[in-house]
mmCIF file of C-alpha atoms and ligand atoms in Angstrom:
data_model
loop_
_atom_site.group_PDB
_atom_site.id
_atom_site.type_symbol
_atom_site.label_atom_id
_atom_site.label_comp_id
_atom_site.label_asym_id
_atom_site.label_seq_id
_atom_site.Cartn_x
_atom_site.Cartn_y
_atom_site.Cartn_z
ATOM 1 C CA MET A 1 33.654 -1.761 35.201
ATOM 2 C CA MET A 2 31.308 -0.330 32.581
ATOM 3 C CA ARG A 3 32.983 1.127 29.515
ATOM 4 C CA LYS A 4 31.563 4.319 28.124
ATOM 5 C CA ALA A 5 29.634 3.373 25.024
ATOM 6 C CA ILE A 6 30.711 5.208 21.871
ATOM 7 C CA SER A 7 27.719 5.849 19.694
ATOM 8 C CA SER A 8 28.328 5.055 16.057
ATOM 9 C CA ASN A 9 27.764 8.661 14.995
ATOM 10 C CA GLU A 10 30.786 9.761 17.001
ATOM 11 C CA ILE A 11 33.060 7.740 14.761
ATOM 12 C CA THR A 12 31.271 7.699 11.419
ATOM 13 C CA PRO A 13 30.400 10.541 9.067
ATOM 14 C CA GLU A 14 26.711 11.270 9.425
ATOM 15 C CA SER A 15 25.729 10.288 5.869
ATOM 16 C CA VAL A 16 27.328 6.869 6.252
ATOM 17 C CA PHE A 17 25.831 6.504 9.714
ATOM 18 C CA LEU A 18 22.362 7.319 8.440
ATOM 19 C CA LYS A 19 22.592 4.810 5.613
ATOM 20 C CA ARG A 20 23.926 2.129 7.912
ATOM 21 C CA ARG A 21 21.197 2.904 10.407
ATOM 22 C CA GLN A 22 18.599 2.613 7.702
ATOM 23 C CA VAL A 23 19.907 -0.793 6.655
ATOM 24 C CA LEU A 24 19.853 -1.901 10.266
ATOM 25 C CA GLN A 25 16.389 -0.553 10.811
ATOM 26 C CA ALA A 26 15.040 -2.270 7.750
ATOM 27 C CA ALA A 27 16.782 -5.491 8.763
ATOM 28 C CA MET A 28 15.497 -5.316 12.322
ATOM 29 C CA ALA A 29 12.062 -4.486 11.073
ATOM 30 C CA LEU A 30 12.019 -7.614 9.016
ATOM 31 C CA GLY A 31 13.327 -10.144 11.478
ATOM 32 C CA ALA A 32 16.004 -12.621 10.595
ATOM 33 C CA GLY A 33 13.793 -15.032 8.665
ATOM 34 C CA SER A 34 12.815 -12.657 5.924
ATOM 35 C CA LEU A 35 15.974 -10.854 4.975
ATOM 36 C CA VAL A 36 16.039 -12.040 1.385
ATOM 37 C CA GLY A 37 14.493 -8.873 0.005
ATOM 38 C CA CYS A 38 16.707 -6.462 1.916
ATOM 39 C CA SER A 39 20.153 -6.299 0.456
ATOM 40 C CA VAL A 40 22.433 -3.514 1.617
ATOM 41 C CA ASP A 41 22.406 -2.300 -1.934
ATOM 42 C CA SER A 42 18.652 -1.969 -2.011
ATOM 43 C CA ALA A 43 18.364 -0.214 1.336
ATOM 44 C CA GLU A 44 21.009 2.291 0.253
ATOM 45 C CA ALA A 45 19.232 3.100 -2.987
ATOM 46 C CA ASP A 46 18.473 6.734 -3.512
ATOM 47 C CA THR A 47 14.932 7.590 -4.471
ATOM 48 C CA PRO A 48 15.293 8.984 -8.002
ATOM 49 C CA SER A 49 11.659 9.867 -8.379
ATOM 50 C CA ALA A 50 11.738 12.019 -5.254
ATOM 51 C CA ALA A 51 12.939 14.828 -7.517
ATOM 52 C CA THR A 52 9.774 14.552 -9.567
ATOM 53 C CA THR A 53 7.362 14.883 -6.667
ATOM 54 C CA ARG A 54 5.798 18.242 -5.886
ATOM 55 C CA ALA A 55 4.429 19.711 -2.696
ATOM 56 C CA LEU A 56 0.732 19.326 -1.951
ATOM 57 C CA THR A 57 -1.439 21.122 0.538
ATOM 58 C CA SER A 58 -4.275 19.592 2.503
ATOM 59 C CA THR A 59 -7.385 20.901 4.190
ATOM 60 C CA GLY A 60 -6.395 19.197 7.440
ATOM 61 C CA SER A 61 -4.819 16.141 8.965
ATOM 62 C CA THR A 62 -6.529 13.326 10.844
ATOM 63 C CA ASP A 63 -4.657 10.737 12.840
ATOM 64 C CA PHE A 64 -6.154 7.273 12.375
ATOM 65 C CA ALA A 65 -3.146 5.585 13.969
ATOM 66 C CA GLY A 66 -3.624 6.317 17.656
ATOM 67 C CA GLY A 67 -0.853 8.898 17.904
ATOM 68 C CA GLU A 68 1.870 6.460 16.909
ATOM 69 C CA ASN A 69 5.133 7.701 15.425
ATOM 70 C CA TRP A 70 5.133 7.942 11.659
ATOM 71 C CA THR A 71 7.415 5.604 9.769
ATOM 72 C CA PRO A 72 10.316 7.769 8.511
ATOM 73 C CA GLU A 73 9.627 9.033 4.994
ATOM 74 C CA LYS A 74 12.915 7.622 3.725
ATOM 75 C CA LEU A 75 11.789 4.106 4.688
ATOM 76 C CA VAL A 76 8.274 4.573 3.291
ATOM 77 C CA THR A 77 9.803 5.505 -0.074
ATOM 78 C CA SER A 78 12.680 3.021 -0.196
ATOM 79 C CA TYR A 79 11.220 -0.205 1.235
ATOM 80 C CA ASN A 80 8.410 -1.123 -1.140
ATOM 81 C CA ASN A 81 6.415 -3.857 -2.764
ATOM 82 C CA PHE A 82 5.692 -2.908 -6.372
ATOM 83 C CA TYR A 83 6.440 -5.974 -8.467
ATOM 84 C CA GLU A 84 6.129 -4.098 -11.753
ATOM 85 C CA LEU A 85 9.322 -2.274 -10.674
ATOM 86 C CA GLY A 86 11.159 -5.366 -9.407
ATOM 87 C CA LEU A 87 10.927 -7.999 -6.708
ATOM 88 C CA ASP A 88 13.361 -6.749 -4.059
ATOM 89 C CA LYS A 89 12.174 -4.150 -1.569
ATOM 90 C CA GLY A 90 14.733 -1.620 -2.850
ATOM 91 C CA ASP A 91 13.945 -2.182 -6.550
ATOM 92 C CA PRO A 92 10.874 0.083 -6.870
ATOM 93 C CA ALA A 93 12.828 3.158 -5.723
ATOM 94 C CA LYS A 94 15.801 2.227 -7.910
ATOM 95 C CA ASN A 95 13.623 1.606 -10.968
ATOM 96 C CA ALA A 96 11.157 4.420 -10.348
ATOM 97 C CA ASP A 97 11.767 5.921 -13.792
ATOM 98 C CA TRP A 98 10.281 2.826 -15.445
ATOM 99 C CA LEU A 99 6.848 4.176 -14.519
ATOM 100 C CA LYS A 100 5.723 6.799 -17.032
ATOM 101 C CA THR A 101 3.033 9.032 -15.556
ATOM 102 C CA ASP A 102 2.859 11.832 -18.153
ATOM 103 C CA GLY A 103 -0.654 12.296 -19.523
ATOM 104 C CA TRP A 104 -2.044 9.691 -17.125
ATOM 105 C CA THR A 105 -5.746 8.965 -17.494
ATOM 106 C CA VAL A 106 -8.143 6.657 -15.669
ATOM 107 C CA GLU A 107 -10.952 4.882 -17.476
ATOM 108 C CA VAL A 108 -14.101 4.542 -15.366
ATOM 109 C CA GLY A 109 -16.842 2.251 -16.605
ATOM 110 C CA GLY A 110 -19.157 -0.667 -16.051
ATOM 111 C CA ALA A 111 -22.393 -0.393 -14.086
ATOM 112 C CA CYS A 112 -22.606 3.370 -13.653
ATOM 113 C CA ALA A 113 -24.501 6.266 -15.256
ATOM 114 C CA LYS A 114 -21.490 8.518 -15.821
ATOM 115 C CA PRO A 115 -18.560 6.554 -17.226
ATOM 116 C CA GLY A 116 -15.637 8.301 -18.874
ATOM 117 C CA THR A 117 -11.905 8.738 -19.157
ATOM 118 C CA PHE A 118 -10.466 11.241 -16.728
ATOM 119 C CA ALA A 119 -7.185 13.002 -16.031
ATOM 120 C CA VAL A 120 -6.109 12.566 -12.415
ATOM 121 C CA GLU A 121 -6.883 16.222 -11.675
ATOM 122 C CA ASP A 122 -10.460 15.646 -12.878
ATOM 123 C CA LEU A 123 -10.910 12.626 -10.618
ATOM 124 C CA VAL A 124 -9.370 14.103 -7.505
ATOM 125 C CA ASN A 125 -9.873 17.675 -6.314
ATOM 126 C CA PHE A 126 -6.349 18.730 -5.422
ATOM 127 C CA ASN A 127 -7.765 21.756 -3.560
ATOM 128 C CA ALA A 128 -9.629 19.510 -1.138
ATOM 129 C CA LEU A 129 -7.041 16.910 -0.209
ATOM 130 C CA GLU A 130 -7.160 15.387 3.256
ATOM 131 C CA GLU A 131 -4.158 14.090 5.091
ATOM 132 C CA ARG A 132 -4.893 10.792 6.844
ATOM 133 C CA VAL A 133 -2.421 8.938 9.004
ATOM 134 C CA TYR A 134 -3.142 5.226 8.665
ATOM 135 C CA ARG A 135 -1.472 2.032 9.780
ATOM 136 C CA LEU A 136 -0.849 -0.207 6.759
ATOM 137 C CA ARG A 137 -0.149 -3.891 7.516
ATOM 138 C CA CYS A 138 1.628 -5.921 4.850
ATOM 139 C CA VAL A 139 0.749 -9.605 4.585
ATOM 140 C CA GLU A 140 4.455 -10.274 5.188
ATOM 141 C CA ALA A 141 3.922 -9.241 8.857
ATOM 142 C CA TRP A 142 5.490 -5.807 8.826
ATOM 143 C CA SER A 143 3.621 -2.551 8.972
ATOM 144 C CA MET A 144 4.076 1.173 8.594
ATOM 145 C CA VAL A 145 2.355 4.349 9.782
ATOM 146 C CA VAL A 146 2.049 6.757 6.881
ATOM 147 C CA PRO A 147 0.554 10.237 6.390
ATOM 148 C CA TRP A 148 -1.304 9.855 3.092
ATOM 149 C CA LEU A 149 -2.875 12.657 1.069
ATOM 150 C CA GLY A 150 -5.986 11.991 -0.923
ATOM 151 C CA VAL A 151 -9.756 11.825 -0.940
ATOM 152 C CA PRO A 152 -12.290 9.356 0.440
ATOM 153 C CA LEU A 153 -12.757 6.676 -2.221
ATOM 154 C CA GLY A 154 -16.558 6.641 -1.784
ATOM 155 C CA ASP A 155 -16.873 10.371 -2.495
ATOM 156 C CA MET A 156 -14.893 9.903 -5.685
ATOM 157 C CA LEU A 157 -16.880 6.855 -6.828
ATOM 158 C CA LYS A 158 -20.332 8.363 -6.156
ATOM 159 C CA ARG A 159 -19.777 10.959 -8.889
ATOM 160 C CA PHE A 160 -20.014 8.203 -11.498
ATOM 161 C CA GLU A 161 -23.461 7.222 -10.186
ATOM 162 C CA PRO A 162 -23.048 3.462 -9.829
ATOM 163 C CA THR A 163 -26.260 1.560 -10.607
ATOM 164 C CA SER A 164 -27.846 -1.187 -8.500
ATOM 165 C CA ASN A 165 -25.877 -3.734 -10.564
ATOM 166 C CA ALA A 166 -22.618 -2.339 -9.141
ATOM 167 C CA LYS A 167 -22.012 -4.984 -6.470
ATOM 168 C CA TYR A 168 -18.207 -4.764 -6.664
ATOM 169 C CA VAL A 169 -15.519 -2.403 -7.928
ATOM 170 C CA ARG A 170 -12.507 -3.630 -9.840
ATOM 171 C CA PHE A 171 -9.235 -1.696 -10.162
ATOM 172 C CA ASP A 172 -6.404 -2.273 -12.649
ATOM 173 C CA THR A 173 -2.810 -1.038 -12.585
ATOM 174 C CA VAL A 174 -1.261 0.252 -15.805
ATOM 175 C CA LEU A 175 -0.033 -2.451 -18.213
ATOM 176 C CA ASP A 176 3.231 -1.390 -19.864
ATOM 177 C CA PRO A 177 5.701 -4.292 -20.089
ATOM 178 C CA ASP A 178 7.967 -2.328 -22.467
ATOM 179 C CA ASN A 179 8.841 -0.014 -19.573
ATOM 180 C CA LEU A 180 7.641 -1.874 -16.459
ATOM 181 C CA LYS A 181 10.085 -4.727 -16.789
ATOM 182 C CA GLY A 182 8.601 -6.553 -13.802
ATOM 183 C CA GLN A 183 5.583 -7.281 -15.990
ATOM 184 C CA ARG A 184 7.767 -9.521 -18.156
ATOM 185 C CA SER A 185 7.919 -12.047 -15.304
ATOM 186 C CA SER A 186 5.187 -14.615 -14.796
ATOM 187 C CA ILE A 187 5.042 -14.212 -11.024
ATOM 188 C CA LEU A 188 1.598 -12.598 -11.325
ATOM 189 C CA GLN A 189 -0.946 -12.150 -14.078
ATOM 190 C CA TRP A 190 -0.741 -8.608 -15.418
ATOM 191 C CA PRO A 191 -2.072 -6.042 -15.108
ATOM 192 C CA TYR A 192 -2.137 -6.175 -11.308
ATOM 193 C CA THR A 193 -5.818 -6.195 -10.493
ATOM 194 C CA GLU A 194 -7.792 -5.789 -7.283
ATOM 195 C CA GLY A 195 -11.390 -5.592 -6.165
ATOM 196 C CA LEU A 196 -13.657 -4.517 -3.330
ATOM 197 C CA ARG A 197 -17.269 -5.150 -2.477
ATOM 198 C CA ILE A 198 -19.182 -1.925 -3.180
ATOM 199 C CA ASP A 199 -19.966 -1.333 0.515
ATOM 200 C CA GLU A 200 -16.267 -1.720 1.355
ATOM 201 C CA ALA A 201 -15.370 0.758 -1.389
ATOM 202 C CA MET A 202 -17.958 3.238 -0.086
ATOM 203 C CA HIS A 203 -16.813 2.900 3.530
ATOM 204 C CA PRO A 204 -15.557 6.233 4.914
ATOM 205 C CA LEU A 205 -12.112 4.791 5.747
ATOM 206 C CA SER A 206 -11.421 3.687 2.144
ATOM 207 C CA PHE A 207 -9.038 6.181 0.611
ATOM 208 C CA MET A 208 -7.681 7.140 -2.803
ATOM 209 C CA ALA A 209 -4.221 8.581 -2.255
ATOM 210 C CA VAL A 210 -2.292 10.935 -4.530
ATOM 211 C CA GLY A 211 0.426 11.808 -2.056
ATOM 212 C CA LEU A 212 2.303 11.102 1.134
ATOM 213 C CA TYR A 213 4.333 13.214 3.499
ATOM 214 C CA GLY A 214 2.957 16.429 1.954
ATOM 215 C CA LYS A 215 4.100 15.591 -1.585
ATOM 216 C CA THR A 216 2.760 13.840 -4.668
ATOM 217 C CA LEU A 217 3.296 10.070 -4.586
ATOM 218 C CA PRO A 218 6.700 8.943 -5.773
ATOM 219 C CA ALA A 219 6.542 6.214 -8.422
ATOM 220 C CA GLN A 220 7.527 3.485 -5.982
ATOM 221 C CA ASN A 221 4.498 4.229 -3.805
ATOM 222 C CA GLY A 222 2.059 4.054 -6.722
ATOM 223 C CA ALA A 223 2.051 7.380 -8.571
ATOM 224 C CA PRO A 224 -0.114 9.059 -9.596
ATOM 225 C CA LEU A 225 -2.951 7.461 -7.626
ATOM 226 C CA ARG A 226 -3.379 4.311 -5.514
ATOM 227 C CA LEU A 227 -5.784 2.812 -3.038
ATOM 228 C CA VAL A 228 -5.184 2.788 0.713
ATOM 229 C CA MET A 229 -7.357 0.185 2.481
ATOM 230 C CA PRO A 230 -6.191 0.383 6.100
ATOM 231 C CA TRP A 231 -8.025 -2.653 7.493
ATOM 232 C CA LYS A 232 -6.849 -5.003 4.723
ATOM 233 C CA TYR A 233 -3.467 -6.514 3.962
ATOM 234 C CA GLY A 234 -1.305 -4.143 1.955
ATOM 235 C CA TYR A 235 -1.675 -5.947 -1.357
ATOM 236 C CA LYS A 236 -5.304 -4.722 -1.619
ATOM 237 C CA SER A 237 -3.919 -1.163 -1.815
ATOM 238 C CA ILE A 238 -3.354 -1.310 -5.568
ATOM 239 C CA LYS A 239 -0.949 1.202 -7.066
ATOM 240 C CA SER A 240 -0.855 3.296 -10.254
ATOM 241 C CA ILE A 241 -4.503 2.768 -11.196
ATOM 242 C CA VAL A 242 -5.647 3.257 -14.811
ATOM 243 C CA LYS A 243 -9.020 1.536 -14.732
ATOM 244 C CA ILE A 244 -11.994 1.457 -12.369
ATOM 245 C CA GLU A 245 -14.958 -0.731 -13.261
ATOM 246 C CA PHE A 246 -18.265 -1.264 -11.452
ATOM 247 C CA VAL A 247 -19.182 -4.935 -11.824
ATOM 248 C CA GLU A 248 -21.900 -7.342 -10.738
ATOM 249 C CA GLU A 249 -19.739 -10.412 -10.000
ATOM 250 C CA GLN A 250 -16.844 -10.654 -7.556
ATOM 251 C CA PRO A 251 -13.790 -9.735 -9.660
ATOM 252 C CA ASP A 252 -10.603 -11.764 -9.943
ATOM 253 C CA THR A 253 -7.641 -10.378 -8.034
ATOM 254 C CA SER A 254 -3.983 -10.893 -8.931
ATOM 255 C CA TRP A 255 -2.886 -12.509 -5.673
ATOM 256 C CA ASN A 256 -5.954 -14.716 -5.433
ATOM 257 C CA LEU A 257 -5.356 -15.945 -8.989
ATOM 258 C CA SER A 258 -1.727 -16.710 -8.207
ATOM 259 C CA ALA A 259 -2.310 -18.565 -4.891
ATOM 260 C CA PRO A 260 -6.007 -18.911 -3.988
ATOM 261 C CA HIS A 261 -5.380 -20.864 -0.775
ATOM 262 C CA GLU A 262 -3.020 -18.128 0.479
ATOM 263 C CA TYR A 263 -4.695 -14.893 -0.592
ATOM 264 C CA GLY A 264 -8.465 -14.560 -0.400
ATOM 265 C CA PHE A 265 -10.674 -11.901 -1.920
ATOM 266 C CA TYR A 266 -11.348 -10.080 1.351
ATOM 267 C CA SER A 267 -7.820 -10.078 2.792
ATOM 268 C CA ASN A 268 -8.927 -8.422 6.015
ATOM 269 C CA VAL A 269 -6.169 -8.204 8.603
ATOM 270 C CA ASN A 270 -6.973 -11.021 11.019
ATOM 271 C CA PRO A 271 -4.503 -12.219 13.663
ATOM 272 C CA SER A 272 -6.411 -15.466 14.200
ATOM 273 C CA VAL A 273 -6.335 -16.631 10.565
ATOM 274 C CA SER A 274 -2.785 -17.670 9.683
ATOM 275 C CA HIS A 275 -1.291 -17.467 6.255
ATOM 276 C CA PRO A 276 -0.666 -21.141 5.312
ATOM 277 C CA ARG A 277 3.098 -20.482 5.596
ATOM 278 C CA TRP A 278 3.288 -18.131 8.610
ATOM 279 C CA SER A 279 1.312 -16.721 11.517
ATOM 280 C CA GLN A 280 -0.469 -13.387 11.236
ATOM 281 C CA ALA A 281 -0.680 -12.936 15.024
ATOM 282 C CA ARG A 282 2.200 -10.467 15.293
ATOM 283 C CA GLU A 283 3.929 -7.862 13.185
ATOM 284 C CA ARG A 284 7.040 -5.708 13.130
ATOM 285 C CA ARG A 285 6.181 -2.004 12.986
ATOM 286 C CA ILE A 286 8.709 -0.211 10.798
ATOM 287 C CA ASP A 287 8.918 2.877 12.967
ATOM 288 C CA GLY A 288 12.520 3.930 12.534
ATOM 289 C CA ASN A 289 13.721 2.422 15.790
ATOM 290 C CA VAL A 290 16.648 0.081 15.428
ATOM 291 C CA LEU A 291 15.194 -2.375 17.904
ATOM 292 C CA SER A 292 11.481 -2.134 17.312
ATOM 293 C CA ALA A 293 9.833 -5.090 18.992
ATOM 294 C CA LYS A 294 7.154 -7.254 17.464
ATOM 295 C CA ILE A 295 3.664 -6.208 18.473
ATOM 296 C CA ASP A 296 0.333 -8.012 18.461
ATOM 297 C CA THR A 297 -1.621 -7.626 15.247
ATOM 298 C CA GLN A 298 -5.073 -6.237 15.872
ATOM 299 C CA MET A 299 -8.291 -7.468 14.271
ATOM 300 C CA PHE A 300 -8.955 -5.437 11.134
ATOM 301 C CA ASN A 301 -5.593 -3.767 11.814
ATOM 302 C CA GLY A 302 -7.153 -1.860 14.721
ATOM 303 C CA TYR A 303 -10.113 -0.535 12.697
ATOM 304 C CA ALA A 304 -12.661 -3.094 13.971
ATOM 305 C CA ASP A 305 -14.968 -0.504 15.562
ATOM 306 C CA GLU A 306 -15.379 1.140 12.189
ATOM 307 C CA VAL A 307 -15.493 -1.843 9.807
ATOM 308 C CA ALA A 308 -16.494 -5.049 11.634
ATOM 309 C CA SER A 309 -20.174 -4.502 10.793
ATOM 310 C CA LEU A 310 -19.355 -4.915 7.079
ATOM 311 C CA TYR A 311 -18.734 -8.596 7.762
ATOM 312 C CA THR A 312 -21.526 -9.505 10.194
ATOM 313 C CA GLY A 313 -22.557 -13.130 9.812
ATOM 314 C CA MET A 314 -19.579 -14.091 7.647
ATOM 315 C CA ASP A 315 -17.151 -16.852 8.620
ATOM 316 C CA LEU A 316 -13.899 -14.933 8.303
ATOM 317 C CA SER A 317 -11.781 -18.095 8.364
ATOM 318 C CA LYS A 318 -13.515 -19.135 5.132
ATOM 319 C CA SER A 319 -13.966 -15.660 3.614
ATOM 320 C CA PHE A 320 -10.356 -14.702 4.321
HETATM 321 N N1 LIG B 401 0.177 -2.552 -6.506
HETATM 322 C C1 LIG B 401 0.748 -2.975 -7.640
HETATM 323 N N2 LIG B 401 0.288 -2.543 -8.813
HETATM 324 N N3 LIG B 401 1.788 -3.871 -7.638
HETATM 325 C C2 LIG B 401 2.283 -4.389 -6.471
HETATM 326 O O1 LIG B 401 3.230 -5.215 -6.508
HETATM 327 N N4 LIG B 401 2.112 -4.450 -4.021
HETATM 328 C C3 LIG B 401 1.132 -4.378 -2.918
HETATM 329 C C4 LIG B 401 0.462 -3.005 -2.824
HETATM 330 N N5 LIG B 401 0.077 -2.537 -4.148
HETATM 331 C C5 LIG B 401 1.691 -3.969 -5.236
HETATM 332 C C6 LIG B 401 0.640 -3.010 -5.298
HETATM 333 C C7 LIG B 401 1.706 -4.741 -1.626
HETATM 334 S S1 LIG B 401 2.097 -6.391 -1.394
HETATM 335 C C8 LIG B 401 1.882 -3.835 -0.617
HETATM 336 S S2 LIG B 401 2.387 -4.322 0.944
HETATM 337 C C9 LIG B 401 1.673 -2.385 -0.843
HETATM 338 O O2 LIG B 401 1.371 -2.093 -2.210
HETATM 339 C C10 LIG B 401 2.942 -1.624 -0.466
HETATM 340 O O3 LIG B 401 2.731 -0.229 -0.574
HETATM 341 P P1 LIG B 401 3.944 0.757 -0.272
HETATM 342 O O4 LIG B 401 5.114 0.325 -1.099
HETATM 343 O O5 LIG B 401 3.463 2.127 -0.623
HETATM 344 O O6 LIG B 401 4.242 0.633 1.209
#
């Protein structure tokens, strides 16, 4: 005889149920092998910086994720990689107040006609923000679907009038080891630095985000501005940018410097090129379902129609 199942919310206060569910969801999303970063403590962390976000409006919303469910906001803002704020997935939300964003400026320079130092509001027109729903695939084989707010990166960069010597763009995160205690560890070279080829940076899908879920970015997601590169592994989407430089040579990147055989410059999502320590063929979508199954990873994270032509003629197993 079948017993009537009692759902856990019938016997548990809702707040406890929700927290427990979140822990379970995060755990299921990760798969048993990679639970190290997901302690109960971290998944239960409140998001202190949430109080410091403010509402943003956008001119419209475009779904670039095929109508898939959005990852719940609470997971997007509490399950993070931001090593400056700690190594565990729950650390960035817990340590959000380490990131000081008052008076933030971004220095733009290198091979361009109009360099300068800009307040965020002078770089990004907050009256013309777009909402874009993108899939973002972490190199650790989990992924999220997030409604970002921001502007196309290319539109922003063109204003500085890059010259013909601008073959690449380099981005740096703020360096502040007094406050960002993660920068006292030697796990990466600081500041966190990333780079794109200029045609990648100018591609219409490349995005500079200042918000998510209709609000300014919380610290743990890279306040006040961060890249979103939807066809590349998540580590290319550098957070809390203070410097943008147009350069002639391919720039160093933090992850490539730390493990060149594991993390290449391009870092395009590619199910047929394994990470040396794990396959990239499948991923766990963090979609808020307790039992979300693993799904096949798509070439260029599903954006091949738009971006494959950037890499024509390249051997992507060598230029990984
Ligand atoms: N940017 C900085 N400065 N430091 C970081 O540790 N982690 C990267 C990327 N940007 C990281 C960073 C990695 S590995 C991923 S998967 C994404 O941020 C995660 O973005 P999210 O926390 O908003 O989901």
